[in-house]
CSV table of N, CA and C in Angstrom, one decimal:
chain,number,residue,atom,x,y,z
A,922,MET,N,-5.0,-2.2,-8.6
A,922,MET,CA,-4.7,-3.6,-8.0
A,922,MET,C,-4.8,-4.4,-9.0
A,923,THR,N,-4.9,-3.9,-10.1
A,923,THR,CA,-4.4,-5.3,-11.2
A,923,THR,C,-2.7,-4.9,-11.1
A,924,ARG,N,-2.4,-4.2,-11.3
A,924,ARG,CA,-0.9,-3.9,-11.3
A,924,ARG,C,-0.2,-5.0,-10.4
A,925,VAL,N,-0.2,-4.1,-9.3
A,925,VAL,CA,0.2,-4.4,-7.8
A,925,VAL,C,-0.3,-6.4,-7.7
A,926,MET,N,-1.4,-6.8,-8.4
A,926,MET,CA,-1.5,-8.1,-8.1
A,926,MET,C,-0.4,-9.4,-9.1
A,927,ALA,N,0.1,-8.0,-9.9
A,927,ALA,CA,0.6,-8.9,-11.5
A,927,ALA,C,2.1,-9.0,-10.7
A,928,ALA,N,2.4,-8.6,-9.8
A,928,ALA,CA,4.1,-8.0,-9.7
A,928,ALA,C,4.6,-9.4,-8.7
A,929,PHE,N,3.2,-10.0,-7.9
A,929,PHE,CA,3.5,-11.4,-7.4
A,929,PHE,C,3.3,-13.1,-8.3
A,930,ASP,N,4.0,-13.9,-7.4
A,930,ASP,CA,4.1,-14.9,-8.5
A,930,ASP,C,3.2,-15.8,-8.7
A,931,THR,N,2.3,-15.7,-8.1
A,931,THR,CA,0.8,-16.4,-8.4
A,931,THR,C,-0.3,-15.5,-7.3
A,932,ALA,N,-1.3,-15.6,-7.5
A,932,ALA,CA,-2.0,-14.5,-6.9
A,932,ALA,C,-2.3,-14.7,-5.9
A,933,PRO,N,-1.8,-13.0,-5.2
A,933,PRO,CA,-1.9,-12.9,-3.8
A,933,PRO,C,-3.4,-12.8,-3.0
A,934,GLY,N,-3.3,-13.1,-1.5
A,934,GLY,CA,-4.5,-12.9,-0.8
A,934,GLY,C,-4.3,-11.0,-1.0
A,935,VAL,N,-5.6,-10.9,-0.9
A,935,VAL,CA,-5.8,-9.9,-0.8
A,935,VAL,C,-7.5,-9.4,0.0
A,936,LEU,N,-7.2,-8.4,1.1
A,936,LEU,CA,-7.6,-8.0,1.7
A,936,LEU,C,-7.8,-6.6,2.1
A,937,TRP,N,-9.0,-5.9,2.6
A,937,TRP,CA,-9.8,-4.4,3.0
A,937,TRP,C,-9.8,-4.2,4.2
A,938,GLN,N,-9.1,-3.3,4.6
A,938,GLN,CA,-10.0,-3.1,5.8
A,938,GLN,C,-10.0,-2.0,6.2
A,939,ALA,N,-11.4,-1.3,6.3
A,939,ALA,CA,-12.2,-0.3,6.2
A,939,ALA,C,-12.3,1.0,6.9
A,940,GLU,N,-11.4,0.2,8.0
A,940,GLU,CA,-11.9,1.2,9.5
A,940,GLU,C,-10.8,1.2,10.2
A,941,HIS,N,-10.2,2.1,11.0
A,941,HIS,CA,-9.6,2.2,12.2
A,941,HIS,C,-10.3,0.3,13.4
A,942,VAL,N,-9.2,0.0,13.8
A,942,VAL,CA,-9.8,-1.4,14.4
A,942,VAL,C,-9.8,-0.9,15.9
A,943,THR,N,-8.3,-0.3,16.0
A,943,THR,CA,-8.8,0.6,17.5
A,943,THR,C,-8.4,1.8,17.6
A,944,PRO,N,-8.6,2.6,18.7
A,944,PRO,CA,-7.9,4.0,18.3
A,944,PRO,C,-6.5,4.2,18.7
A,945,GLN,N,-5.6,3.2,18.4
A,945,GLN,CA,-4.3,2.8,18.2
A,945,GLN,C,-4.2,2.3,16.8
A,946,ASP,N,-5.0,2.2,16.4
A,946,ASP,CA,-4.7,1.9,14.8
A,946,ASP,C,-4.3,3.0,13.9
A,947,GLU,N,-2.5,2.9,13.5
A,947,GLU,CA,-2.2,3.7,12.7
A,947,GLU,C,-2.2,3.7,11.8
A,948,LEU,N,-2.5,2.3,10.8
A,948,LEU,CA,-2.5,2.0,9.7
A,948,LEU,C,-3.9,2.9,9.0
A,949,GLY,N,-5.2,2.3,9.9
A,949,GLY,CA,-6.9,2.9,9.8
A,949,GLY,C,-6.8,2.0,7.9
A,950,PRO,N,-7.5,2.6,7.4
A,950,PRO,CA,-8.1,1.9,6.2
A,950,PRO,C,-7.1,1.5,5.6
A,951,HIS,N,-6.6,0.7,4.6
A,951,HIS,CA,-5.5,-0.2,4.0
A,951,HIS,C,-6.3,-0.9,3.0
A,952,LEU,N,-5.7,-1.3,1.6
A,952,LEU,CA,-5.3,-2.5,0.9
A,952,LEU,C,-4.4,-3.7,1.8
A,953,SER,N,-4.4,-5.0,1.7
A,953,SER,CA,-3.6,-5.7,2.5
A,953,SER,C,-3.4,-6.8,1.3
A,954,PHE,N,-1.6,-7.5,0.6
A,954,PHE,CA,-1.8,-8.1,-0.4
A,954,PHE,C,-0.3,-8.8,0.4
A,955,GLU,N,-0.7,-10.2,0.3
A,955,GLU,CA,-0.1,-11.2,0.4
A,955,GLU,C,0.3,-12.4,-0.4
A,956,GLY,N,1.4,-12.6,-0.4
A,956,GLY,CA,1.4,-13.6,-1.4
A,956,GLY,C,3.5,-13.7,-1.1
A,957,GLU,N,4.1,-14.5,-2.5
A,957,GLU,CA,5.3,-14.7,-3.0
A,957,GLU,C,6.1,-14.1,-4.3
A,958,THR,N,6.6,-13.2,-3.9
A,958,THR,CA,7.4,-12.4,-5.6
A,958,THR,C,8.7,-13.0,-5.4
A,959,ARG,N,9.0,-13.3,-6.3
A,959,ARG,CA,10.7,-13.8,-6.9
A,959,ARG,C,11.1,-14.2,-5.6
A,960,GLY,N,10.7,-15.7,-5.1
A,960,GLY,CA,11.2,-16.5,-4.5
A,960,GLY,C,11.3,-15.6,-2.7
A,961,HIS,N,10.3,-14.8,-2.6
A,961,HIS,CA,10.3,-14.1,-1.5
A,961,HIS,C,9.0,-13.5,-0.7
A,962,ASP,N,8.4,-13.9,0.2
A,962,ASP,CA,7.1,-13.7,0.8
A,962,ASP,C,7.3,-12.2,1.2
A,963,VAL,N,6.2,-12.0,0.7
A,963,VAL,CA,5.9,-10.4,0.7
A,963,VAL,C,4.5,-10.0,1.7
A,964,TRP,N,4.1,-9.1,2.1
A,964,TRP,CA,3.0,-8.5,2.7
A,964,TRP,C,3.3,-7.2,2.2
A,965,LEU,N,2.5,-6.7,1.7
A,965,LEU,CA,2.2,-5.3,1.2
A,965,LEU,C,1.2,-4.7,1.7
A,966,ARG,N,1.0,-3.4,2.7
A,966,ARG,CA,-0.1,-2.9,2.7
A,966,ARG,C,0.0,-1.4,2.2
A,967,ILE,N,-1.2,-1.0,1.4
A,967,ILE,CA,-1.4,0.2,0.8
A,967,ILE,C,-2.5,1.6,1.9
A,968,LEU,N,-1.9,1.6,2.4
A,968,LEU,CA,-2.9,2.9,3.3
A,968,LEU,C,-3.1,4.4,2.4
A,969,GLN,N,-4.4,3.8,2.8
A,969,GLN,CA,-5.6,5.5,2.5
A,969,GLN,C,-4.9,6.5,3.0
A,970,THR,N,-4.5,6.7,4.1
A,970,THR,CA,-3.9,7.9,4.7
A,970,THR,C,-1.8,7.4,5.1
A,971,PRO,N,-1.1,8.5,5.0
A,971,PRO,CA,0.0,7.7,5.7
A,971,PRO,C,-0.2,8.2,7.2
A,972,PRO,N,0.2,7.7,7.9
A,972,PRO,CA,0.6,7.3,9.5
A,972,PRO,C,0.9,9.1,9.8
A,973,ASP,N,0.6,9.6,10.8
A,973,ASP,CA,0.7,10.8,11.9
A,973,ASP,C,2.3,11.2,11.7
A,974,TRP,N,2.5,10.2,11.6
A,974,TRP,CA,4.4,9.9,12.0
A,974,TRP,C,5.4,9.8,10.7
A,975,ALA,N,4.8,9.8,9.6
A,975,ALA,CA,5.0,9.4,8.4
A,975,ALA,C,4.9,10.4,7.8
A,976,GLY,N,4.1,11.0,7.4
A,976,GLY,CA,3.8,12.6,6.1
A,976,GLY,C,4.2,11.8,4.8
A,977,VAL,N,3.8,12.1,3.6
A,977,VAL,CA,3.8,12.0,2.4
A,977,VAL,C,5.1,11.8,1.9
A,978,GLY,N,5.3,10.4,1.5
A,978,GLY,CA,6.9,10.1,1.2
A,978,GLY,C,6.5,10.8,-0.5
A,979,ARG,N,6.2,10.4,-1.5
A,979,ARG,CA,6.4,10.6,-3.1
A,979,ARG,C,4.6,10.9,-3.3
A,980,LEU,N,5.0,12.7,-4.1
A,980,LEU,CA,3.4,12.4,-5.0
A,980,LEU,C,3.6,12.9,-6.3
A,981,LEU,N,1.9,12.3,-6.8
A,981,LEU,CA,1.9,11.8,-8.5
A,981,LEU,C,1.2,13.3,-9.0
A,982,HIS,N,1.7,13.7,-9.7
A,982,HIS,CA,1.3,15.1,-10.6
A,982,HIS,C,0.2,14.4,-11.6
A,983,ALA,N,-0.7,14.7,-11.4
A,983,ALA,CA,-1.7,13.5,-12.3
A,983,ALA,C,-1.7,14.7,-13.6
A,984,SER,N,-1.5,16.0,-13.9
A,984,SER,CA,-1.7,16.7,-15.0
A,984,SER,C,-0.3,15.8,-16.3
A,985,THR,N,0.8,15.9,-15.2
A,985,THR,CA,2.1,15.2,-16.2
A,985,THR,C,2.6,13.8,-16.4
A,986,GLY,N,2.2,13.2,-15.1
A,986,GLY,CA,2.3,12.0,-14.2
A,986,GLY,C,3.7,11.3,-13.9
A,987,GLU,N,3.8,13.0,-13.9
A,987,GLU,CA,6.0,12.8,-12.7
A,987,GLU,C,5.1,12.7,-11.4
A,988,PHE,N,6.8,11.7,-10.9
A,988,PHE,CA,6.5,11.7,-9.6
A,988,PHE,C,7.5,12.8,-9.1
A,989,GLU,N,7.1,13.0,-7.7
A,989,GLU,CA,8.5,13.9,-7.0
A,989,GLU,C,8.6,13.2,-5.3
A,990,ASP,N,9.2,12.7,-5.5
A,990,ASP,CA,9.4,12.4,-4.2
A,990,ASP,C,9.7,13.3,-3.3
A,991,LEU,N,9.9,12.9,-2.0
A,991,LEU,CA,9.3,13.9,-1.0
A,991,LEU,C,10.8,13.9,0.3
A,992,TRP,N,10.7,12.4,0.7
A,992,TRP,CA,11.7,12.0,1.6
A,992,TRP,C,12.7,10.6,1.2
């Protein structure tokens, strides 16, 4: 969280959604950061799991520290 927050010009608003709000809620549990960076308003949401339609886009191999792009 500290590294994400450091990317903002000022301390962002941080929200945590612990559960799905409705059965149709595709985001589910996630962290939400709202603020400004480099003069642009930003709303960043980091999901616990990707929506069913999206799948995983990138993997981090913990043993090597390398990223693997999947899409």
